[in-house]
Structures are given as C-alpha cells and as structure tokens.
PDB file of C-alpha atoms in Angstrom:
ATOM      1  CA  MET P   1     -37.769-138.585-143.981  1.00 82.00           C
ATOM      2  CA  PRO P   2     -41.380-138.724-142.957  1.00 91.00           C
ATOM      3  CA  ALA P   3     -44.265-137.695-145.085  1.00 97.00           C
ATOM      4  CA  SER P   4     -44.780-134.129-144.256  1.00 98.00           C
ATOM      5  CA  LEU P   5     -49.176-133.587-145.090  1.00 98.00           C
ATOM      6  CA  LYS P   6     -48.242-129.484-144.877  1.00 98.00           C
ATOM      7  CA  THR P   7     -50.269-127.793-148.462  1.00 98.00           C
ATOM      8  CA  HIS P   8     -50.176-124.588-149.895  1.00 96.00           C
ATOM      9  CA  PHE P   9     -53.093-122.892-151.269  1.00 96.00           C
ATOM     10  CA  LEU P  10     -53.478-119.481-152.111  1.00 93.00           C
ATOM     11  CA  ASN P  11     -50.274-118.239-150.944  1.00 89.00           C
ATOM     12  CA  GLU P  12     -51.668-119.897-147.295  1.00 93.00           C
ATOM     13  CA  GLU P  13     -49.720-123.119-146.009  1.00 95.00           C
ATOM     14  CA  TYR P  14     -52.006-125.830-144.123  1.00 97.00           C
ATOM     15  CA  ALA P  15     -50.713-128.404-142.018  1.00 97.00           C
ATOM     16  CA  ASN P  16     -52.322-130.639-143.552  1.00 98.00           C
ATOM     17  CA  PRO P  17     -55.228-130.621-146.651  1.00 98.00           C
ATOM     18  CA  PHE P  18     -58.186-131.597-145.292  1.00 98.00           C
ATOM     19  CA  MET P  19     -61.251-129.678-144.385  1.00 98.00           C
ATOM     20  CA  ASN P  20     -64.950-130.222-143.314  1.00 98.00           C
ATOM     21  CA  ALA P  21     -68.113-129.786-146.562  1.00 98.00           C
ATOM     22  CA  SER P  22     -69.621-126.979-146.944  1.00 96.00           C
ATOM     23  CA  GLY P  23     -73.551-128.004-144.976  1.00 95.00           C
ATOM     24  CA  VAL P  24     -71.380-130.348-143.160  1.00 97.00           C
ATOM     25  CA  HIS P  25     -70.867-129.475-139.456  1.00 98.00           C
ATOM     26  CA  CYS P  26     -70.676-125.786-139.637  1.00 98.00           C
ATOM     27  CA  MET P  27     -74.312-124.716-138.663  1.00 98.00           C
ATOM     28  CA  THR P  28     -73.525-122.526-135.712  1.00 98.00           C
ATOM     29  CA  VAL P  29     -70.738-120.713-134.717  1.00 98.00           C
ATOM     30  CA  GLN P  30     -70.283-123.902-132.140  1.00 98.00           C
ATOM     31  CA  GLU P  31     -69.733-126.840-134.623  1.00 98.00           C
ATOM     32  CA  LEU P  32     -67.668-123.997-136.836  1.00 98.00           C
ATOM     33  CA  GLU P  33     -65.297-123.864-133.223  1.00 98.00           C
ATOM     34  CA  GLU P  34     -65.238-127.490-132.965  1.00 98.00           C
ATOM     35  CA  LEU P  35     -63.725-127.507-136.161  1.00 98.00           C
ATOM     36  CA  SER P  36     -61.314-124.825-135.960  1.00 97.00           C
ATOM     37  CA  ALA P  37     -59.986-126.820-132.583  1.00 97.00           C
ATOM     38  CA  SER P  38     -59.619-130.017-134.349  1.00 98.00           C
ATOM     39  CA  LYS P  39     -57.173-131.552-136.520  1.00 98.00           C
ATOM     40  CA  ALA P  40     -59.013-130.581-140.048  1.00 98.00           C
ATOM     41  CA  GLY P  41     -56.257-127.943-142.094  1.00 98.00           C
ATOM     42  CA  ALA P  42     -59.275-125.377-142.739  1.00 98.00           C
ATOM     43  CA  PHE P  43     -62.543-125.369-142.489  1.00 98.00           C
ATOM     44  CA  ILE P  44     -65.538-124.083-144.002  1.00 98.00           C
ATOM     45  CA  THR P  45     -68.901-122.675-143.163  1.00 98.00           C
ATOM     46  CA  LYS P  46     -72.993-123.694-144.235  1.00 98.00           C
ATOM     47  CA  SER P  47     -73.748-121.836-147.877  1.00 97.00           C
ATOM     48  CA  ALA P  48     -75.484-118.669-146.676  1.00 97.00           C
ATOM     49  CA  THR P  49     -78.205-116.839-148.254  1.00 97.00           C
ATOM     50  CA  THR P  50     -79.353-113.486-147.147  1.00 98.00           C
ATOM     51  CA  SER P  51     -81.386-114.398-144.616  1.00 98.00           C
ATOM     52  CA  GLU P  52     -82.427-117.455-142.016  1.00 98.00           C
ATOM     53  CA  ARG P  53     -83.684-120.790-143.972  1.00 97.00           C
ATOM     54  CA  GLN P  54     -85.234-123.483-141.604  1.00 97.00           C
ATOM     55  CA  GLY P  55     -84.572-125.561-144.830  1.00 95.00           C
ATOM     56  CA  ASN P  56     -86.653-128.901-145.870  1.00 96.00           C
ATOM     57  CA  PRO P  57     -89.256-130.536-143.145  1.00 97.00           C
ATOM     58  CA  LYS P  58     -87.598-133.868-141.877  1.00 97.00           C
ATOM     59  CA  PRO P  59     -86.078-136.058-142.387  1.00 98.00           C
ATOM     60  CA  ARG P  60     -84.217-134.876-144.473  1.00 97.00           C
ATOM     61  CA  TYR P  61     -80.652-136.566-144.256  1.00 97.00           C
ATOM     62  CA  CYS P  62     -80.105-140.418-144.298  1.00 97.00           C
ATOM     63  CA  SER P  63     -77.108-141.929-143.162  1.00 97.00           C
ATOM     64  CA  VAL P  64     -77.031-145.672-145.513  1.00 96.00           C
ATOM     65  CA  PRO P  65     -74.814-148.067-145.431  1.00 94.00           C
ATOM     66  CA  LEU P  66     -72.159-147.113-148.143  1.00 97.00           C
ATOM     67  CA  GLY P  67     -73.190-143.153-147.511  1.00 98.00           C
ATOM     68  CA  SER P  68     -75.990-140.976-147.863  1.00 98.00           C
ATOM     69  CA  ILE P  69     -78.786-139.669-148.890  1.00 98.00           C
ATOM     70  CA  ASN P  70     -79.947-136.025-147.759  1.00 97.00           C
ATOM     71  CA  SER P  71     -82.104-133.129-148.579  1.00 96.00           C
ATOM     72  CA  MET P  72     -81.699-130.523-146.632  1.00 95.00           C
ATOM     73  CA  GLY P  73     -82.702-127.864-148.464  1.00 94.00           C
ATOM     74  CA  LEU P  74     -79.626-124.852-147.506  1.00 95.00           C
ATOM     75  CA  PRO P  75     -81.030-124.786-143.646  1.00 97.00           C
ATOM     76  CA  ASN P  76     -78.649-122.574-142.294  1.00 98.00           C
ATOM     77  CA  GLU P  77     -78.354-118.990-139.932  1.00 98.00           C
ATOM     78  CA  GLY P  78     -78.273-116.385-143.084  1.00 98.00           C
ATOM     79  CA  PHE P  79     -75.386-114.360-144.554  1.00 98.00           C
ATOM     80  CA  ASP P  80     -74.360-112.411-141.596  1.00 98.00           C
ATOM     81  CA  TYR P  81     -74.355-114.652-139.417  1.00 98.00           C
ATOM     82  CA  TYR P  82     -71.539-116.784-141.166  1.00 98.00           C
ATOM     83  CA  LEU P  83     -69.466-113.383-141.892  1.00 98.00           C
ATOM     84  CA  ASN P  84     -69.408-111.686-138.590  1.00 98.00           C
ATOM     85  CA  TYR P  85     -68.346-115.465-137.361  1.00 98.00           C
ATOM     86  CA  VAL P  86     -65.321-115.131-140.090  1.00 98.00           C
ATOM     87  CA  ILE P  87     -64.134-112.153-139.398  1.00 98.00           C
ATOM     88  CA  LYS P  88     -63.871-112.429-135.705  1.00 98.00           C
ATOM     89  CA  HIS P  89     -62.008-115.263-136.054  1.00 97.00           C
ATOM     90  CA  GLN P  90     -59.580-113.734-137.869  1.00 97.00           C
ATOM     91  CA  GLU P  91     -59.857-111.706-135.307  1.00 97.00           C
ATOM     92  CA  GLU P  92     -58.930-113.509-132.301  1.00 96.00           C
ATOM     93  CA  HIS P  93     -56.508-116.309-134.335  1.00 95.00           C
ATOM     94  CA  PRO P  94     -53.826-113.522-136.700  1.00 92.00           C
ATOM     95  CA  GLY P  95     -51.650-115.586-138.093  1.00 88.00           C
ATOM     96  CA  GLU P  96     -53.854-118.633-138.148  1.00 90.00           C
ATOM     97  CA  ALA P  97     -55.457-119.893-141.369  1.00 89.00           C
ATOM     98  CA  ILE P  98     -58.960-118.121-142.208  1.00 95.00           C
ATOM     99  CA  PRO P  99     -62.242-119.938-142.446  1.00 98.00           C
ATOM    100  CA  PHE P 100     -63.620-120.609-145.980  1.00 98.00           C
ATOM    101  CA  PHE P 101     -66.905-118.544-146.612  1.00 98.00           C
ATOM    102  CA  SER P 102     -69.769-120.540-149.016  1.00 98.00           C
ATOM    103  CA  VAL P 103     -72.468-118.511-149.846  1.00 98.00           C
ATOM    104  CA  ALA P 104     -75.440-119.585-152.124  1.00 96.00           C
ATOM    105  CA  GLY P 105     -77.863-117.293-153.262  1.00 93.00           C
ATOM    106  CA  MET P 106     -81.336-118.449-154.771  1.00 91.00           C
ATOM    107  CA  SER P 107     -80.492-115.985-157.756  1.00 90.00           C
ATOM    108  CA  LEU P 108     -77.978-114.334-159.735  1.00 91.00           C
ATOM    109  CA  LYS P 109     -79.123-111.050-157.838  1.00 94.00           C
ATOM    110  CA  GLU P 110     -78.899-112.597-153.926  1.00 95.00           C
ATOM    111  CA  ASN P 111     -75.344-113.896-155.300  1.00 95.00           C
ATOM    112  CA  LEU P 112     -74.381-110.557-156.616  1.00 96.00           C
ATOM    113  CA  ASN P 113     -75.091-109.107-153.679  1.00 98.00           C
ATOM    114  CA  LEU P 114     -74.239-111.495-151.403  1.00 98.00           C
ATOM    115  CA  LEU P 115     -70.639-111.424-152.743  1.00 98.00           C
ATOM    116  CA  GLU P 116     -70.436-107.271-152.900  1.00 98.00           C
ATOM    117  CA  ARG P 117     -71.166-107.842-149.454  1.00 98.00           C
ATOM    118  CA  ILE P 118     -68.310-109.618-149.183  1.00 98.00           C
ATOM    119  CA  GLN P 119     -65.918-107.650-151.304  1.00 98.00           C
ATOM    120  CA  GLU P 120     -67.146-104.646-149.057  1.00 98.00           C
ATOM    121  CA  SER P 121     -66.701-106.171-145.586  1.00 98.00           C
ATOM    122  CA  ASP P 122     -63.012-106.768-143.872  1.00 98.00           C
ATOM    123  CA  PHE P 123     -63.202-110.528-144.259  1.00 98.00           C
ATOM    124  CA  LYS P 124     -59.733-111.252-145.724  1.00 97.00           C
ATOM    125  CA  GLY P 125     -59.964-115.265-145.979  1.00 97.00           C
ATOM    126  CA  VAL P 126     -61.440-117.162-149.932  1.00 98.00           C
ATOM    127  CA  THR P 127     -65.109-117.417-150.777  1.00 98.00           C
ATOM    128  CA  GLU P 128     -66.663-120.036-151.907  1.00 98.00           C
ATOM    129  CA  LEU P 129     -69.368-120.059-154.173  1.00 98.00           C
ATOM    130  CA  ASN P 130     -71.875-123.032-154.781  1.00 95.00           C
ATOM    131  CA  LEU P 131     -73.983-123.204-157.730  1.00 94.00           C
ATOM    132  CA  SER P 132     -74.212-126.661-157.013  1.00 90.00           C
ATOM    133  CA  CYS P 133     -77.495-127.257-154.613  1.00 79.00           C
ATOM    134  CA  PRO P 134     -79.309-130.216-155.859  1.00 69.00           C
ATOM    135  CA  ASN P 135     -82.212-130.297-152.829  1.00 72.00           C
ATOM    136  CA  VAL P 136     -83.986-127.336-152.959  1.00 74.00           C
ATOM    137  CA  PRO P 137     -87.690-127.746-154.919  1.00 72.00           C
ATOM    138  CA  GLY P 138     -88.573-126.043-157.920  1.00 73.00           C
ATOM    139  CA  LYS P 139     -84.797-124.848-157.950  1.00 76.00           C
ATOM    140  CA  PRO P 140     -82.313-126.510-160.411  1.00 79.00           C
ATOM    141  CA  GLN P 141     -79.004-126.693-160.554  1.00 88.00           C
ATOM    142  CA  VAL P 142     -77.301-123.775-161.428  1.00 90.00           C
ATOM    143  CA  ALA P 143     -74.590-125.569-163.158  1.00 95.00           C
ATOM    144  CA  TYR P 144     -75.911-127.034-165.232  1.00 96.00           C
ATOM    145  CA  ASP P 145     -77.353-124.330-167.392  1.00 93.00           C
ATOM    146  CA  PHE P 146     -73.641-124.264-168.952  1.00 95.00           C
ATOM    147  CA  GLU P 147     -75.009-119.879-170.116  1.00 94.00           C
ATOM    148  CA  MET P 148     -76.618-119.254-166.627  1.00 91.00           C
ATOM    149  CA  THR P 149     -72.501-119.520-164.829  1.00 95.00           C
ATOM    150  CA  GLU P 150     -71.028-117.692-167.618  1.00 96.00           C
ATOM    151  CA  GLN P 151     -73.720-114.955-167.125  1.00 95.00           C
ATOM    152  CA  ILE P 152     -73.301-114.956-163.189  1.00 95.00           C
ATOM    153  CA  LEU P 153     -68.734-115.527-163.092  1.00 97.00           C
ATOM    154  CA  ASN P 154     -68.829-112.504-165.931  1.00 98.00           C
ATOM    155  CA  SER P 155     -70.913-110.679-162.848  1.00 98.00           C
ATOM    156  CA  VAL P 156     -68.985-111.874-160.426  1.00 98.00           C
ATOM    157  CA  PHE P 157     -65.753-110.246-161.853  1.00 98.00           C
ATOM    158  CA  LYS P 158     -66.897-107.468-162.546  1.00 98.00           C
ATOM    159  CA  PHE P 159     -66.534-106.536-159.218  1.00 98.00           C
ATOM    160  CA  PHE P 160     -64.618-109.438-156.848  1.00 98.00           C
ATOM    161  CA  LYS P 161     -61.189-109.247-156.150  1.00 98.00           C
ATOM    162  CA  LYS P 162     -60.924-111.359-153.342  1.00 98.00           C
ATOM    163  CA  PRO P 163     -60.235-115.066-154.118  1.00 98.00           C
ATOM    164  CA  LEU P 164     -63.152-117.055-155.072  1.00 98.00           C
ATOM    165  CA  GLY P 165     -63.739-120.626-156.152  1.00 98.00           C
ATOM    166  CA  VAL P 166     -67.646-121.489-157.355  1.00 98.00           C
ATOM    167  CA  LYS P 167     -68.756-125.283-155.853  1.00 98.00           C
ATOM    168  CA  LEU P 168     -69.260-128.307-158.742  1.00 97.00           C
ATOM    169  CA  PRO P 169     -72.115-130.738-159.245  1.00 97.00           C
ATOM    170  CA  PRO P 170     -71.158-133.734-160.909  1.00 98.00           C
ATOM    171  CA  TYR P 171     -70.920-134.494-164.635  1.00 98.00           C
ATOM    172  CA  PHE P 172     -70.674-137.240-166.021  1.00 98.00           C
ATOM    173  CA  ASP P 173     -69.917-136.785-169.875  1.00 98.00           C
ATOM    174  CA  PHE P 174     -66.847-135.620-171.902  1.00 98.00           C
ATOM    175  CA  ALA P 175     -68.635-132.532-173.847  1.00 98.00           C
ATOM    176  CA  HIS P 176     -69.698-131.450-170.178  1.00 98.00           C
ATOM    177  CA  PHE P 177     -66.503-131.473-168.655  1.00 98.00           C
ATOM    178  CA  ASP P 178     -64.853-129.236-171.865  1.00 98.00           C
ATOM    179  CA  THR P 179     -67.622-127.135-171.965  1.00 98.00           C
ATOM    180  CA  MET P 180     -67.572-126.142-169.148  1.00 98.00           C
ATOM    181  CA  ALA P 181     -63.471-126.178-168.200  1.00 98.00           C
ATOM    182  CA  LYS P 182     -64.013-123.324-171.164  1.00 98.00           C
ATOM    183  CA  ILE P 183     -65.846-121.282-168.897  1.00 98.00           C
ATOM    184  CA  LEU P 184     -64.089-121.778-165.366  1.00 98.00           C
ATOM    185  CA  ASN P 185     -60.795-120.917-167.152  1.00 98.00           C
ATOM    186  CA  GLN P 186     -61.944-117.316-169.137  1.00 98.00           C
ATOM    187  CA  TYR P 187     -62.305-116.521-165.215  1.00 98.00           C
ATOM    188  CA  PRO P 188     -59.544-115.530-162.503  1.00 98.00           C
ATOM    189  CA  LEU P 189     -61.251-118.257-160.120  1.00 98.00           C
ATOM    190  CA  ALA P 190     -58.843-119.635-157.119  1.00 98.00           C
ATOM    191  CA  TYR P 191     -60.164-123.168-157.258  1.00 98.00           C
ATOM    192  CA  VAL P 192     -63.348-124.703-158.173  1.00 98.00           C
ATOM    193  CA  ASN P 193     -64.647-127.698-155.675  1.00 98.00           C
ATOM    194  CA  CYS P 194     -65.651-130.985-157.120  1.00 98.00           C
ATOM    195  CA  ILE P 195     -68.099-132.313-156.183  1.00 98.00           C
ATOM    196  CA  ASN P 196     -70.859-132.039-154.339  1.00 96.00           C
ATOM    197  CA  SER P 197     -73.668-135.139-154.057  1.00 96.00           C
ATOM    198  CA  ILE P 198     -75.236-135.932-157.158  1.00 97.00           C
ATOM    199  CA  GLY P 199     -78.493-135.141-157.521  1.00 94.00           C
ATOM    200  CA  ASN P 200     -81.771-136.709-156.976  1.00 95.00           C
ATOM    201  CA  GLY P 201     -81.109-140.642-155.699  1.00 97.00           C
ATOM    202  CA  LEU P 202     -83.220-142.097-154.900  1.00 98.00           C
ATOM    203  CA  TYR P 203     -83.520-144.857-151.132  1.00 98.00           C
ATOM    204  CA  ILE P 204     -85.631-146.773-150.273  1.00 98.00           C
ATOM    205  CA  ASP P 205     -86.836-149.314-146.856  1.00 97.00           C
ATOM    206  CA  VAL P 206     -87.996-152.123-147.998  1.00 98.00           C
ATOM    207  CA  ASN P 207     -89.225-153.357-144.600  1.00 98.00           C
ATOM    208  CA  GLU P 208     -90.727-149.892-144.530  1.00 98.00           C
ATOM    209  CA  GLU P 209     -91.779-150.437-148.789  1.00 98.00           C
ATOM    210  CA  SER P 210     -91.015-146.749-148.396  1.00 98.00           C
ATOM    211  CA  VAL P 211     -88.688-143.791-149.360  1.00 98.00           C
ATOM    212  CA  VAL P 212     -85.677-142.855-145.964  1.00 98.00           C
ATOM    213  CA  VAL P 213     -86.329-138.545-146.466  1.00 98.00           C
ATOM    214  CA  LYS P 214     -89.332-136.477-146.032  1.00 98.00           C
ATOM    215  CA  PRO P 215     -88.161-134.251-149.065  1.00 97.00           C
ATOM    216  CA  LYS P 216     -89.168-134.358-153.467  1.00 96.00           C
ATOM    217  CA  ASN P 217     -90.870-137.147-152.101  1.00 97.00           C
ATOM    218  CA  GLY P 218     -87.842-138.940-151.110  1.00 98.00           C
ATOM    219  CA  PHE P 219     -85.043-137.651-154.081  1.00 97.00           C
ATOM    220  CA  GLY P 220     -82.094-136.769-152.656  1.00 97.00           C
ATOM    221  CA  GLY P 221     -78.369-135.709-152.466  1.00 96.00           C
ATOM    222  CA  ILE P 222     -76.251-138.719-152.885  1.00 98.00           C
ATOM    223  CA  GLY P 223     -72.658-138.955-151.304  1.00 98.00           C
ATOM    224  CA  GLY P 224     -70.484-141.191-149.294  1.00 98.00           C
ATOM    225  CA  GLU P 225     -68.802-143.701-150.877  1.00 98.00           C
ATOM    226  CA  TYR P 226     -71.057-144.434-153.443  1.00 98.00           C
ATOM    227  CA  ILE P 227     -69.734-140.839-155.294  1.00 98.00           C
ATOM    228  CA  LYS P 228     -66.314-141.602-154.782  1.00 98.00           C
ATOM    229  CA  PRO P 229     -65.985-142.798-158.976  1.00 98.00           C
ATOM    230  CA  THR P 230     -67.306-140.255-160.180  1.00 98.00           C
ATOM    231  CA  ALA P 231     -66.167-137.357-157.675  1.00 98.00           C
ATOM    232  CA  LEU P 232     -62.671-138.672-159.032  1.00 99.00           C
ATOM    233  CA  ALA P 233     -63.562-138.583-162.571  1.00 99.00           C
ATOM    234  CA  ASN P 234     -64.772-135.255-162.009  1.00 98.00           C
ATOM    235  CA  VAL P 235     -61.165-134.082-160.108  1.00 99.00           C
ATOM    236  CA  ARG P 236     -59.561-135.285-162.336  1.00 99.00           C
ATOM    237  CA  ALA P 237     -61.613-134.290-165.688  1.00 98.00           C
ATOM    238  CA  PHE P 238     -60.290-130.378-164.424  1.00 99.00           C
ATOM    239  CA  TYR P 239     -57.313-130.802-163.402  1.00 98.00           C
ATOM    240  CA  THR P 240     -56.040-131.957-166.402  1.00 98.00           C
ATOM    241  CA  ARG P 241     -58.775-129.166-168.176  1.00 98.00           C
ATOM    242  CA  LEU P 242     -57.710-125.939-166.542  1.00 98.00           C
ATOM    243  CA  ASN P 243     -55.274-123.632-166.415  1.00 98.00           C
ATOM    244  CA  PRO P 244     -53.599-124.496-163.401  1.00 97.00           C
ATOM    245  CA  ASP P 245     -53.185-121.741-161.442  1.00 97.00           C
ATOM    246  CA  ILE P 246     -56.761-122.884-160.587  1.00 98.00           C
ATOM    247  CA  LYS P 247     -56.915-125.246-158.290  1.00 98.00           C
ATOM    248  CA  ILE P 248     -58.949-128.546-157.145  1.00 98.00           C
ATOM    249  CA  ILE P 249     -60.619-129.139-154.231  1.00 98.00           C
ATOM    250  CA  GLY P 250     -61.535-132.758-154.613  1.00 98.00           C
ATOM    251  CA  THR P 251     -64.979-133.530-152.309  1.00 98.00           C
ATOM    252  CA  GLY P 252     -66.174-137.378-152.572  1.00 98.00           C
ATOM    253  CA  GLY P 253     -66.286-140.667-150.747  1.00 98.00           C
ATOM    254  CA  ILE P 254     -63.337-139.560-148.718  1.00 98.00           C
ATOM    255  CA  ARG P 255     -63.789-142.310-145.527  1.00 98.00           C
ATOM    256  CA  THR P 256     -59.590-143.686-144.961  1.00 98.00           C
ATOM    257  CA  GLY P 257     -56.737-142.057-145.552  1.00 98.00           C
ATOM    258  CA  GLN P 258     -56.264-144.541-149.581  1.00 98.00           C
ATOM    259  CA  ASP P 259     -59.715-142.422-150.517  1.00 99.00           C
ATOM    260  CA  ALA P 260     -57.548-139.387-149.508  1.00 99.00           C
ATOM    261  CA  PHE P 261     -54.492-139.838-151.579  1.00 99.00           C
ATOM    262  CA  GLU P 262     -56.530-141.282-154.708  1.00 99.00           C
ATOM    263  CA  HIS P 263     -57.986-137.681-154.522  1.00 99.00           C
ATOM    264  CA  LEU P 264     -54.257-136.113-153.984  1.00 99.00           C
ATOM    265  CA  LEU P 265     -53.391-138.924-156.833  1.00 98.00           C
ATOM    266  CA  CYS P 266     -55.997-137.105-158.886  1.00 99.00           C
ATOM    267  CA  GLY P 267     -54.700-133.877-158.866  1.00 98.00           C
ATOM    268  CA  ALA P 268     -56.389-132.056-155.485  1.00 98.00           C
ATOM    269  CA  ALA P 269     -54.677-129.575-153.352  1.00 98.00           C
ATOM    270  CA  MET P 270     -57.543-129.699-150.386  1.00 98.00           C
ATOM    271  CA  LEU P 271     -59.667-132.305-149.297  1.00 98.00           C
ATOM    272  CA  GLN P 272     -63.827-132.221-147.620  1.00 98.00           C
ATOM    273  CA  VAL P 273     -65.254-134.773-145.562  1.00 98.00           C
ATOM    274  CA  GLY P 274     -68.424-134.940-146.034  1.00 98.00           C
ATOM    275  CA  THR P 275     -70.865-137.857-144.873  1.00 98.00           C
ATOM    276  CA  GLU P 276     -67.798-139.523-142.937  1.00 98.00           C
ATOM    277  CA  LEU P 277     -67.801-136.193-140.763  1.00 98.00           C
ATOM    278  CA  TYR P 278     -71.852-136.337-140.297  1.00 97.00           C
ATOM    279  CA  LYS P 279     -71.075-140.606-139.126  1.00 97.00           C
ATOM    280  CA  GLU P 280     -68.634-139.564-137.574  1.00 97.00           C
ATOM    281  CA  GLY P 281     -67.930-135.973-135.680  1.00 98.00           C
ATOM    282  CA  VAL P 282     -64.305-134.312-135.855  1.00 98.00           C
ATOM    283  CA  SER P 283     -62.325-136.702-134.665  1.00 98.00           C
ATOM    284  CA  ILE P 284     -62.275-137.444-138.608  1.00 98.00           C
ATOM    285  CA  PHE P 285     -59.866-135.467-138.855  1.00 98.00           C
ATOM    286  CA  ALA P 286     -56.850-137.109-136.792  1.00 98.00           C
ATOM    287  CA  ARG P 287     -57.959-140.502-138.277  1.00 98.00           C
ATOM    288  CA  LEU P 288     -57.456-139.134-142.007  1.00 98.00           C
ATOM    289  CA  GLU P 289     -54.539-136.658-141.510  1.00 98.00           C
ATOM    290  CA  LYS P 290     -52.945-140.567-139.530  1.00 98.00           C
ATOM    291  CA  GLU P 291     -54.042-143.391-142.003  1.00 98.00           C
ATOM    292  CA  LEU P 292     -51.966-140.393-145.212  1.00 98.00           C
ATOM    293  CA  LYS P 293     -48.993-140.130-144.039  1.00 98.00           C
ATOM    294  CA  GLU P 294     -48.626-144.396-143.125  1.00 98.00           C
ATOM    295  CA  ILE P 295     -49.456-144.853-146.993  1.00 98.00           C
ATOM    296  CA  MET P 296     -47.207-141.470-147.476  1.00 98.00           C
ATOM    297  CA  ASN P 297     -44.444-143.421-145.580  1.00 98.00           C
ATOM    298  CA  GLN P 298     -44.837-146.870-147.016  1.00 98.00           C
ATOM    299  CA  LYS P 299     -44.357-146.017-150.453  1.00 98.00           C
ATOM    300  CA  GLY P 300     -41.240-143.184-149.309  1.00 98.00           C
ATOM    301  CA  TYR P 301     -43.203-139.904-149.615  1.00 98.00           C
ATOM    302  CA  SER P 302     -42.227-137.460-147.856  1.00 98.00           C
ATOM    303  CA  SER P 303     -45.110-134.309-149.333  1.00 98.00           C
ATOM    304  CA  ILE P 304     -48.095-134.906-151.247  1.00 98.00           C
ATOM    305  CA  ASP P 305     -46.592-132.905-154.319  1.00 97.00           C
ATOM    306  CA  GLU P 306     -44.209-135.786-154.771  1.00 98.00           C
ATOM    307  CA  PHE P 307     -47.501-137.329-156.057  1.00 98.00           C
ATOM    308  CA  ARG P 308     -50.403-134.699-156.822  1.00 98.00           C
ATOM    309  CA  GLY P 309     -51.432-134.999-159.356  1.00 98.00           C
ATOM    310  CA  LYS P 310     -49.691-138.064-161.161  1.00 98.00           C
ATOM    311  CA  LEU P 311     -52.068-140.749-161.507  1.00 98.00           C
ATOM    312  CA  LYS P 312     -50.960-142.781-164.592  1.00 98.00           C
ATOM    313  CA  SER P 313     -52.820-144.199-167.194  1.00 97.00           C
ATOM    314  CA  LEU P 314     -52.569-147.625-168.969  1.00 98.00           C
TER     315      LEU P 314
END
C-alpha cells in the first residue's frame, strides 16, 4: 500500500504535515496566497503585533552555508491585516483548512488584547502565540521566564476558548524541559511548536572581517541545518513530557524528506519549514512530500502514525 501523508491535527485532516514557519513567506496576502496554492498541508501568518512594524534595519537576514542568521525584529503588516485575511480565507474556501494565525505582542497586556480580539472575532482556526522571538532589541524571550510564561497562560485561559498553541524557544537542559512541561501541562493547549531559532548567534564574513546582519551588532537567530539536532531534542523532550492531548509541531532544520521523517519519529504531528523555504520558495513542499513518501515506501510504512513518536533508545 503506497504511503499516505494524510495528517489529523486538532479535528482537521490535512493532505500532509508540512507548513511554513511563521516569519517566512507569509508577510503579505500575495505570499499567503502562494502558500495556499502550494503543496503545503497548512500554512500560518506572520506573527502579528497590534500595529504595523517595520522591524529592524537591513541587512537583517543572511543565508549562510548551513542555514541562516536573522534579526528581523518582527516586521509585519499589523493585526487587522492578518485577521481580515484569515477570516476572508475561511469564508471563501469552505471545507478547506483555515490558515493558522500567529500573534506576538510586546507585553502581557498586548498579548491579552490581541487574543481577546481573536476570541471575539469570527475566526474559527488555530491561533499560535509566539513566546519566543529572539530578535527584538531590549525584549527578552518570554518563554525563558517561567514565571512570566505561567502568568500569561493563566490570564489567557481565563477567557480564550479557541484552539491555541505556543511557539517556544530552544531549551538546553533537562531541568528546563521538566519545568516548562510542568507549566504547559496545566493548560488546555492545542500544541507547542518546537523550536524558534537559536537566539543570538554570530556569523562572520572573514573576507570583510565583519558581521553579516546590521541589528544588534550582528547577533541574530540561527536557523537551518545548524539547529536540527537541537530542534529534534526539543520535539522529543516535550513529546515525552506533555499530556498526550498537547500535540507537537516540529520546526528547525527541515531541508529534506529525511529531516521530516526524523521530526515525525521524535513525535511531531505537524512540521514547519523556515530557512529552506526562504531559500527555495514554495516549490519545496512538493519536493518534501515526494521525498518523505519515498522514505516511507522504502520502509514499508503506509501512514505516518505507524512510526510517529516511535524513536528507539539504545
């Protein structure tokens, strides 16, 4: 029986588990429509703030041999722009998967305000709360502050009744996996997204003896092949610690069908592609779909559920 990539996630069925990572190819309606027309199983908007943001000064993104470095600073078209788009899309495409909607307020008050507006709106899809942007000068990553994360989720779930996931930064210590999982398990979260880029890396152009991005004196988030082992570790750590009804979206270093297979083997239910989508464009989803099916056929798997989460230990 040939491999099927059909994926069930939060009571929806998707043709495959592939999505864009928020921040890549999702700034404008045109880019979102290109994702909608691509082979991606689902797609997500740029993380929205209340008002339009220009983001950090350019150059703020650089492709490097094993991935990328960026210090974008949350450029986006503003909350209303994306909310209007996702509601219009769900109305014009009945029966199709509704785009995921990402928000990233600059404060607890702003996050609560944005989520209140989503709760009151006609949006029927899934919201992702970004707790892990590493590239806004002067703003620490919220999800490294465990008390603040708990405070936000306490406040959110007093009123928010729609499906909500959170995007997390990478963690590097078992104690941190344990602590964050204990916090997350208290709430009716739909999913966690592991991981955002590894914050505050530095890449150097040896010929110029210079950094390659302008903001923050060259410090930026690292993505691509560099971060796959860290991403896989975070997917696995949370898959084995979270309540079974909290799903995992795997993000980080997905360049080939094999990378996708590894994320799924660690327990991811959906997969987001960032750096390689930036480099290759939306045609990457057709290639990833083909390559993942080939691996599954070689191994005799007809569905993802036959191997998802079944990573073996020695």
